[in-house]
């Protein structure tokens, strides 16, 4: 099969992202692939529960997270060495075949724990290739002035998959058991393949720009880390994102469950708060997707991070559930704007030759560093209660604001403007 990407013709260079069929095909492929991921995780968790119990569920889910975190930086090297579209295609094919093979095996026999652990390990390793390549692809399918809009569209796609995927997985599990759920997950990922094959790649960089000659994988990895550390804008942006993830992710994921238990709001209260946060994040994604550009991007990023940190810290201080839900919505809105601007600024500033490695470093903070805060947050709330821990985590995350404002490059950072004559 010929997977050589077509080149985007010059006359399409000015097409707004939300009207660009090339971008929309990529977005559709990304969405169905993420939905397949969501269904897969539902099938994996329920299969583990049937094979053992709560401890086995934790074991299986952790098994997938470990190779994803350990191999993520290496995945960035692969994305920079090879065409990221080909890496995404190869990753999706491997994930599809793996899941369908598991579905066939489970249809013949009961799900065994060792099979589920093996599947989780392999899937996590392939994900370490998939995620950096996905991050490296947008600058190759649209122009720099459209990257913020594409980031917003991608965030909306993520939210849609998180909303639609679990119910589909639950329905498939209820109707046909684990085999049916794994089959649906594999077929959803398979739907992304023909769409990916039609994506056209945009030339990036000046024609006479020489691509750095690759060395060993280790040399490329170290070169990428040095590039991030020395870059006046990308280095501080990655540091800001890492501090934010460490401070807020454990609070919002683990702390929110414990806060609801402490206040007696119950599962329905937890659902309301989480839904409010997701609604705020979705609203921010829609804002970025529609506007396509926001002024003073660096300062706005720092400002929304500060408000988001204050909102996250205050949730544990309010006495009423509805107030907590309102604060969660505001926090989600600000966190979404912060994340979109941070990602868009990194993508527009990064040398395309390093974008896969830059993306892998950013994602490592989410899948590798952020989960380290989970047991710390849980133990701290158990010892001191939710309110002081939420406040402390909010203050810690707000250190990212200081890092951002201390950098002149971040303070003056702007997103590329839409070119004259381009209508939206």
Short mmCIF file of C-alpha atoms in Angstrom, two decimals:
data_model
loop_
_atom_site.label_atom_id
_atom_site.label_comp_id
_atom_site.label_asym_id
_atom_site.label_seq_id
_atom_site.Cartn_x
_atom_site.Cartn_y
_atom_site.Cartn_z
CA UNK A 1 0.00 0.00 0.00
CA UNK A 2 1.42 3.37 -0.97
CA UNK A 3 1.29 5.72 1.99
CA UNK A 4 3.35 8.50 0.44
CA UNK A 5 1.65 11.73 1.54
CA UNK A 6 0.40 14.19 -1.02
CA UNK A 7 1.53 17.78 -0.74
CA UNK A 8 -0.99 20.47 0.07
CA UNK A 9 -1.38 22.67 -3.04
CA UNK A 10 -0.43 26.34 -2.65
CA UNK A 11 -3.98 27.57 -3.39
CA UNK A 12 -5.21 25.86 -0.21
CA UNK A 13 -2.60 27.53 1.95
CA UNK A 14 -5.01 30.32 2.99
CA UNK A 15 -7.99 28.08 3.80
CA UNK A 16 -9.23 28.54 7.39
CA UNK A 17 -8.83 25.35 9.41
CA UNK A 18 -12.53 24.87 10.06
CA UNK A 19 -13.19 24.93 6.30
CA UNK A 20 -10.14 22.94 5.26
CA UNK A 21 -11.12 19.42 4.22
CA UNK A 22 -7.59 18.23 4.92
CA UNK A 23 -7.78 19.39 8.55
CA UNK A 24 -11.33 18.08 8.95
CA UNK A 25 -10.33 14.63 7.69
CA UNK A 26 -7.48 14.57 10.18
CA UNK A 27 -9.85 15.71 12.94
CA UNK A 28 -12.37 12.99 12.07
CA UNK A 29 -9.60 10.37 12.10
CA UNK A 30 -8.31 11.66 15.43
CA UNK A 31 -11.80 11.66 16.95
CA UNK A 32 -12.73 8.08 16.02
CA UNK A 33 -9.29 6.89 17.11
CA UNK A 34 -9.73 8.52 20.53
CA UNK A 35 -13.23 7.06 20.81
CA UNK A 36 -11.68 3.66 20.13
CA UNK A 37 -9.18 4.37 22.93
CA UNK A 38 -12.00 5.23 25.33
CA UNK A 39 -13.93 2.05 24.50
CA UNK A 40 -10.71 0.03 24.84
CA UNK A 41 -10.06 1.34 28.36
CA UNK A 42 -13.64 0.53 29.37
CA UNK A 43 -13.26 -3.01 28.00
CA UNK A 44 -9.85 -3.44 29.64
CA UNK A 45 -10.97 -2.24 33.07
CA UNK A 46 -14.15 -4.35 33.11
CA UNK A 47 -12.32 -7.41 31.82
CA UNK A 48 -9.74 -7.00 34.58
CA UNK A 49 -12.53 -6.69 37.14
CA UNK A 50 -14.10 -9.92 35.86
CA UNK A 51 -10.73 -11.69 35.91
CA UNK A 52 -9.85 -10.61 39.43
CA UNK A 53 -11.06 -7.63 41.40
CA UNK A 54 -10.25 -3.99 42.26
CA UNK A 55 -6.54 -4.67 42.82
CA UNK A 56 -6.31 -6.39 39.43
CA UNK A 57 -7.97 -3.40 37.75
CA UNK A 58 -5.27 -1.14 39.22
CA UNK A 59 -2.55 -3.56 38.12
CA UNK A 60 -3.77 -3.75 34.53
CA UNK A 61 -4.27 0.00 34.16
CA UNK A 62 -0.85 0.73 35.67
CA UNK A 63 0.73 -1.80 33.31
CA UNK A 64 -0.29 0.35 30.36
CA UNK A 65 0.87 3.61 31.94
CA UNK A 66 4.41 2.42 32.69
CA UNK A 67 5.69 1.80 29.12
CA UNK A 68 3.82 4.88 27.90
CA UNK A 69 5.76 7.05 30.32
CA UNK A 70 9.12 5.29 29.91
CA UNK A 71 9.07 5.29 26.11
CA UNK A 72 7.41 8.65 25.44
CA UNK A 73 10.66 10.55 24.84
CA UNK A 74 11.84 7.81 22.48
CA UNK A 75 8.54 8.16 20.64
CA UNK A 76 9.40 11.81 20.05
CA UNK A 77 12.67 10.78 18.40
CA UNK A 78 10.76 8.42 16.10
CA UNK A 79 8.24 11.15 15.18
CA UNK A 80 11.08 13.51 14.23
CA UNK A 81 13.05 10.92 12.27
CA UNK A 82 10.10 9.71 10.20
CA UNK A 83 6.99 11.17 8.65
CA UNK A 84 4.59 11.60 11.63
CA UNK A 85 1.62 10.61 9.47
CA UNK A 86 3.27 7.25 8.76
CA UNK A 87 4.01 6.80 12.47
CA UNK A 88 0.35 7.49 13.31
CA UNK A 89 -0.80 5.09 10.61
CA UNK A 90 1.54 2.37 11.82
CA UNK A 91 0.53 2.93 15.45
CA UNK A 92 -3.18 2.76 14.62
CA UNK A 93 -2.69 -0.40 12.59
CA UNK A 94 -0.80 -2.07 15.45
CA UNK A 95 -3.36 -0.98 18.03
CA UNK A 96 -6.25 -2.13 15.83
CA UNK A 97 -4.72 -5.57 15.20
CA UNK A 98 -3.82 -5.98 18.89
CA UNK A 99 -7.33 -5.15 20.11
CA UNK A 100 -9.08 -7.31 17.50
CA UNK A 101 -6.75 -10.21 18.35
CA UNK A 102 -7.67 -9.83 22.03
CA UNK A 103 -11.37 -9.73 21.10
CA UNK A 104 -10.99 -12.99 19.17
CA UNK A 105 -9.08 -14.63 22.03
CA UNK A 106 -11.59 -13.55 24.67
CA UNK A 107 -14.46 -14.79 22.50
CA UNK A 108 -12.94 -18.28 22.71
CA UNK A 109 -12.02 -18.26 26.39
CA UNK A 110 -12.48 -16.24 29.57
CA UNK A 111 -10.17 -13.17 29.86
CA UNK A 112 -7.04 -14.18 31.74
CA UNK A 113 -5.21 -11.60 33.83
CA UNK A 114 -1.83 -12.25 32.20
CA UNK A 115 -3.34 -11.63 28.75
CA UNK A 116 -4.82 -8.32 29.88
CA UNK A 117 -1.52 -7.21 31.43
CA UNK A 118 0.34 -8.11 28.24
CA UNK A 119 -2.16 -6.23 26.09
CA UNK A 120 -1.92 -3.18 28.34
CA UNK A 121 1.89 -3.22 28.16
CA UNK A 122 1.94 -3.46 24.35
CA UNK A 123 -0.80 -0.88 23.92
CA UNK A 124 1.04 1.54 26.21
CA UNK A 125 4.27 1.07 24.27
CA UNK A 126 2.53 1.77 20.95
CA UNK A 127 0.83 4.81 22.49
CA UNK A 128 4.30 6.18 23.25
CA UNK A 129 4.82 6.34 19.47
CA UNK A 130 1.31 7.57 18.65
CA UNK A 131 1.09 10.56 21.00
CA UNK A 132 4.26 12.49 19.91
CA UNK A 133 3.44 11.89 16.24
CA UNK A 134 -0.06 13.32 16.75
CA UNK A 135 1.50 16.42 18.28
CA UNK A 136 3.97 16.80 15.42
CA UNK A 137 1.35 16.55 12.66
CA UNK A 138 -0.78 19.76 12.87
CA UNK A 139 1.95 22.14 11.57
CA UNK A 140 2.20 19.84 8.52
CA UNK A 141 -1.49 20.07 7.62
CA UNK A 142 -2.22 23.75 8.27
CA UNK A 143 -0.49 27.14 8.41
CA UNK A 144 0.95 28.72 11.59
CA UNK A 145 -1.86 31.28 11.81
CA UNK A 146 -4.39 28.42 12.03
CA UNK A 147 -2.61 26.35 14.68
CA UNK A 148 -4.50 27.92 17.59
CA UNK A 149 -7.80 27.13 15.90
CA UNK A 150 -6.66 23.56 15.21
CA UNK A 151 -5.67 23.24 18.87
CA UNK A 152 -9.18 24.29 19.90
CA UNK A 153 -10.75 21.88 17.43
CA UNK A 154 -8.52 19.09 18.71
CA UNK A 155 -9.54 19.83 22.31
CA UNK A 156 -13.21 19.69 21.31
CA UNK A 157 -12.52 16.36 19.64
CA UNK A 158 -10.94 15.05 22.84
CA UNK A 159 -13.94 16.12 24.89
CA UNK A 160 -16.33 14.53 22.40
CA UNK A 161 -14.46 11.22 22.55
CA UNK A 162 -14.47 11.31 26.36
CA UNK A 163 -18.23 11.88 26.35
CA UNK A 164 -19.16 9.35 23.64
CA UNK A 165 -16.56 6.61 24.16
CA UNK A 166 -17.41 5.25 27.63
CA UNK A 167 -21.18 4.88 26.96
CA UNK A 168 -20.44 3.06 23.69
CA UNK A 169 -18.04 0.77 25.53
CA UNK A 170 -20.55 0.16 28.30
CA UNK A 171 -23.31 -0.64 25.80
CA UNK A 172 -21.07 -3.05 23.89
CA UNK A 173 -19.99 -4.68 27.15
CA UNK A 174 -23.60 -5.06 28.25
CA UNK A 175 -24.79 -6.53 24.94
CA UNK A 176 -21.90 -8.81 24.04
CA UNK A 177 -19.43 -8.87 26.89
CA UNK A 178 -15.67 -8.06 26.73
CA UNK A 179 -15.21 -9.56 23.26
CA UNK A 180 -17.83 -7.23 21.78
CA UNK A 181 -16.38 -4.19 23.55
CA UNK A 182 -12.85 -4.92 22.33
CA UNK A 183 -14.20 -5.50 18.81
CA UNK A 184 -15.96 -2.12 18.80
CA UNK A 185 -12.76 -0.44 20.02
CA UNK A 186 -10.70 -2.06 17.26
CA UNK A 187 -13.22 -1.14 14.56
CA UNK A 188 -13.37 2.49 15.68
CA UNK A 189 -9.58 2.75 15.45
CA UNK A 190 -9.75 1.03 12.04
CA UNK A 191 -12.11 3.77 10.81
CA UNK A 192 -9.30 6.30 11.22
CA UNK A 193 -7.03 4.51 8.73
CA UNK A 194 -8.72 5.46 5.42
CA UNK A 195 -9.07 9.04 6.62
CA UNK A 196 -5.38 9.22 7.55
CA UNK A 197 -4.43 7.90 4.11
CA UNK A 198 -6.13 10.88 2.45
CA UNK A 199 -4.34 13.54 4.50
CA UNK A 200 -2.03 15.79 2.51
CA UNK A 201 1.19 17.01 4.09
CA UNK A 202 2.23 20.67 3.87
CA UNK A 203 5.90 21.48 3.23
CA UNK A 204 7.35 23.26 6.27
CA UNK A 205 10.49 25.33 6.48
CA UNK A 206 12.40 27.02 3.71
CA UNK A 207 13.23 24.77 0.75
CA UNK A 208 16.92 25.32 1.25
CA UNK A 209 16.79 24.55 4.98
CA UNK A 210 18.83 21.48 5.75
CA UNK A 211 17.31 19.01 8.16
CA UNK A 212 19.71 18.06 10.97
CA UNK A 213 21.37 14.76 10.22
CA UNK A 214 20.13 12.12 12.69
CA UNK A 215 22.66 10.52 14.98
CA UNK A 216 22.00 7.63 17.32
CA UNK A 217 18.63 7.54 19.07
CA UNK A 218 20.33 8.59 22.31
CA UNK A 219 22.07 11.53 20.60
CA UNK A 220 18.80 12.65 19.03
CA UNK A 221 17.03 12.41 22.38
CA UNK A 222 19.68 14.45 24.19
CA UNK A 223 19.75 16.95 21.32
CA UNK A 224 16.00 17.40 21.67
CA UNK A 225 16.21 17.95 25.42
CA UNK A 226 19.00 20.51 24.92
CA UNK A 227 16.87 22.25 22.29
CA UNK A 228 13.98 22.57 24.75
CA UNK A 229 16.22 23.79 27.57
CA UNK A 230 17.95 26.44 25.46
CA UNK A 231 14.89 27.75 23.62
CA UNK A 232 13.88 31.13 25.07
CA UNK A 233 10.14 30.45 24.71
CA UNK A 234 9.66 26.68 24.59
CA UNK A 235 11.77 25.94 27.69
CA UNK A 236 9.71 28.17 30.01
CA UNK A 237 6.43 26.99 28.43
CA UNK A 238 7.28 23.34 29.07
CA UNK A 239 8.30 24.18 32.65
CA UNK A 240 5.05 26.09 33.22
CA UNK A 241 3.01 23.17 31.92
CA UNK A 242 4.90 20.68 34.11
CA UNK A 243 4.35 22.73 37.28
CA UNK A 244 0.67 23.14 36.43
CA UNK A 245 0.19 19.40 35.86
CA UNK A 246 1.98 18.48 39.09
CA UNK A 247 -0.04 20.98 41.10
CA UNK A 248 -3.54 20.54 39.68
CA UNK A 249 -3.93 17.07 38.15
CA UNK A 250 -3.79 15.10 41.39
CA UNK A 251 -6.05 17.64 43.08
CA UNK A 252 -8.71 17.50 40.38
CA UNK A 253 -8.56 13.73 39.81
CA UNK A 254 -7.93 12.19 43.23
CA UNK A 255 -8.69 15.13 45.51
CA UNK A 256 -12.13 15.73 44.02
CA UNK A 257 -13.26 12.21 44.91
CA UNK A 258 -12.04 12.61 48.49
CA UNK A 259 -13.55 16.10 48.78
CA UNK A 260 -16.96 14.77 47.80
CA UNK A 261 -16.68 11.97 50.33
CA UNK A 262 -15.63 14.44 53.04
CA UNK A 263 -18.54 16.79 52.33
CA UNK A 264 -21.09 14.02 51.87
CA UNK A 265 -22.04 15.21 48.37
CA UNK A 266 -21.88 11.64 47.10
CA UNK A 267 -21.40 10.29 43.56
CA UNK A 268 -24.00 12.67 42.10
CA UNK A 269 -22.14 15.66 43.53
CA UNK A 270 -18.88 14.34 42.15
CA UNK A 271 -20.51 13.89 38.75
CA UNK A 272 -21.86 17.44 38.80
CA UNK A 273 -18.46 18.95 39.63
CA UNK A 274 -16.60 16.89 37.02
CA UNK A 275 -19.25 17.65 34.40
CA UNK A 276 -19.00 21.36 35.18
CA UNK A 277 -15.23 21.27 34.79
CA UNK A 278 -15.58 19.43 31.46
CA UNK A 279 -18.21 21.92 30.27
CA UNK A 280 -15.88 24.81 31.05
CA UNK A 281 -12.99 23.10 29.25
CA UNK A 282 -15.22 22.39 26.23
CA UNK A 283 -16.34 26.03 26.17
CA UNK A 284 -12.71 27.16 26.11
CA UNK A 285 -11.96 24.78 23.24
CA UNK A 286 -14.93 26.17 21.30
CA UNK A 287 -13.72 29.72 22.00
CA UNK A 288 -10.25 28.99 20.62
CA UNK A 289 -11.66 27.07 17.64
CA UNK A 290 -14.02 29.91 16.70
CA UNK A 291 -11.73 32.86 17.40
CA UNK A 292 -8.59 31.25 15.97
CA UNK A 293 -6.44 33.96 17.60
CA UNK A 294 -6.28 35.67 20.97
CA UNK A 295 -4.26 38.83 21.73
CA UNK A 296 -1.28 38.90 24.09
CA UNK A 297 -1.19 35.12 24.13
CA UNK A 298 1.66 34.82 26.64
CA UNK A 299 0.10 37.18 29.18
CA UNK A 300 -3.37 35.70 28.65
CA UNK A 301 -1.95 32.24 29.22
CA UNK A 302 -0.41 33.36 32.52
CA UNK A 303 -3.59 35.16 33.57
CA UNK A 304 -5.91 32.23 32.89
CA UNK A 305 -3.52 29.92 34.73
CA UNK A 306 -3.63 32.20 37.77
CA UNK A 307 -7.43 32.31 37.78
CA UNK A 308 -7.58 28.54 37.24
CA UNK A 309 -5.24 27.92 40.19
CA UNK A 310 -7.32 30.21 42.39
CA UNK A 311 -10.50 28.41 41.34
CA UNK A 312 -9.03 24.97 42.02
CA UNK A 313 -7.80 26.07 45.45
CA UNK A 314 -11.14 27.64 46.40
CA UNK A 315 -13.34 24.65 45.49
CA UNK A 316 -12.54 22.98 48.81
CA UNK A 317 -13.38 26.16 50.76
CA UNK A 318 -16.96 26.77 49.60
CA UNK A 319 -19.77 25.21 51.65
CA UNK A 320 -22.34 24.55 48.92
CA UNK A 321 -22.23 22.04 46.08
CA UNK A 322 -23.55 24.50 43.51
CA UNK A 323 -20.75 26.94 44.34
CA UNK A 324 -18.20 24.17 43.90
CA UNK A 325 -19.74 23.34 40.51
CA UNK A 326 -19.54 26.99 39.41
CA UNK A 327 -15.89 27.20 40.48
CA UNK A 328 -15.18 23.93 38.66
CA UNK A 329 -16.66 25.39 35.46
CA UNK A 330 -14.53 28.54 35.79
CA UNK A 331 -11.46 26.41 36.52
CA UNK A 332 -12.15 24.22 33.49
CA UNK A 333 -12.62 27.27 31.27
CA UNK A 334 -9.36 28.86 32.40
CA UNK A 335 -7.43 25.58 32.32
CA UNK A 336 -8.66 24.97 28.78
CA UNK A 337 -7.58 28.42 27.55
CA UNK A 338 -4.22 28.06 29.30
CA UNK A 339 -3.60 24.60 27.81
CA UNK A 340 -4.64 25.62 24.30
CA UNK A 341 -2.47 28.74 24.29
CA UNK A 342 0.48 26.89 25.79
CA UNK A 343 0.22 24.16 23.16
CA UNK A 344 -0.31 26.57 20.26
CA UNK A 345 2.65 28.76 21.27
CA UNK A 346 4.92 25.72 21.54
CA UNK A 347 3.84 24.39 18.14
CA UNK A 348 4.29 27.72 16.36
CA UNK A 349 7.68 28.36 17.97
CA UNK A 350 9.22 24.90 17.59
CA UNK A 351 11.54 24.00 14.75
CA UNK A 352 9.60 21.31 12.82
CA UNK A 353 12.64 19.04 13.04
CA UNK A 354 12.25 18.94 16.85
CA UNK A 355 8.46 19.03 17.19
CA UNK A 356 8.04 15.33 17.94
CA UNK A 357 10.60 15.46 20.75
CA UNK A 358 9.10 18.68 22.10
CA UNK A 359 5.63 17.10 22.10
CA UNK A 360 6.93 13.98 23.83
CA UNK A 361 8.46 16.09 26.61
CA UNK A 362 5.19 17.96 27.09
CA UNK A 363 3.16 14.75 27.18
CA UNK A 364 5.62 13.11 29.58
CA UNK A 365 4.63 15.68 32.20
CA UNK A 366 1.01 14.49 31.82
CA UNK A 367 1.41 10.71 31.64
CA UNK A 368 4.65 10.38 33.62
CA UNK A 369 5.04 13.17 36.16
CA UNK A 370 1.45 14.15 36.97
CA UNK A 371 0.36 10.71 38.25
CA UNK A 372 3.21 10.86 40.79
CA UNK A 373 1.11 13.41 42.68
CA UNK A 374 -1.85 11.04 43.09
CA UNK A 375 -0.65 9.10 46.16
CA UNK A 376 0.79 12.29 47.69
CA UNK A 377 -2.52 14.13 47.37
CA UNK A 378 -4.46 11.17 48.74
CA UNK A 379 -2.16 10.75 51.75
CA UNK A 380 -2.12 14.49 52.47
CA UNK A 381 -5.92 14.77 52.40
CA UNK A 382 -6.14 11.74 54.67
CA UNK A 383 -3.83 13.47 57.15
CA UNK A 384 -4.97 17.11 56.99
CA UNK A 385 -8.28 17.20 55.15
CA UNK A 386 -9.19 18.48 51.70
CA UNK A 387 -9.18 22.26 52.20
CA UNK A 388 -5.50 22.82 53.13
CA UNK A 389 -4.31 20.37 50.46
CA UNK A 390 -6.38 22.02 47.73
CA UNK A 391 -5.07 25.44 48.74
CA UNK A 392 -1.46 24.20 48.87
CA UNK A 393 -1.75 22.53 45.45
CA UNK A 394 -3.29 25.68 43.97
CA UNK A 395 -0.41 27.76 45.35
CA UNK A 396 2.14 25.28 44.00
CA UNK A 397 0.56 25.31 40.53
CA UNK A 398 0.52 29.12 40.56
CA UNK A 399 4.33 29.01 40.64
CA UNK A 400 3.93 28.38 36.92
CA UNK A 401 2.58 31.91 36.63
CA UNK A 402 5.80 33.21 38.15
CA UNK A 403 7.87 31.16 35.70
CA UNK A 404 5.83 32.53 32.80
CA UNK A 405 6.05 36.17 33.89
CA UNK A 406 9.77 35.87 34.64
CA UNK A 407 10.38 35.05 30.97
CA UNK A 408 10.39 38.02 28.61
CA UNK A 409 9.81 35.67 25.70
CA UNK A 410 6.60 34.38 27.31
CA UNK A 411 5.37 37.84 28.33
CA UNK A 412 5.71 39.09 24.75
CA UNK A 413 4.64 35.88 23.01
CA UNK A 414 1.97 36.27 20.33
CA UNK A 415 0.20 33.81 18.09
CA UNK A 416 0.68 34.32 14.33
CA UNK A 417 -2.01 36.59 12.90
CA UNK A 418 -4.34 35.64 10.09
CA UNK A 419 -3.01 36.93 6.76
CA UNK A 420 -4.85 39.78 5.02
CA UNK A 421 -7.46 38.61 2.57
CA UNK A 422 -8.18 35.35 4.42
CA UNK A 423 -11.84 35.19 5.44
CA UNK A 424 -13.28 32.96 8.10
#
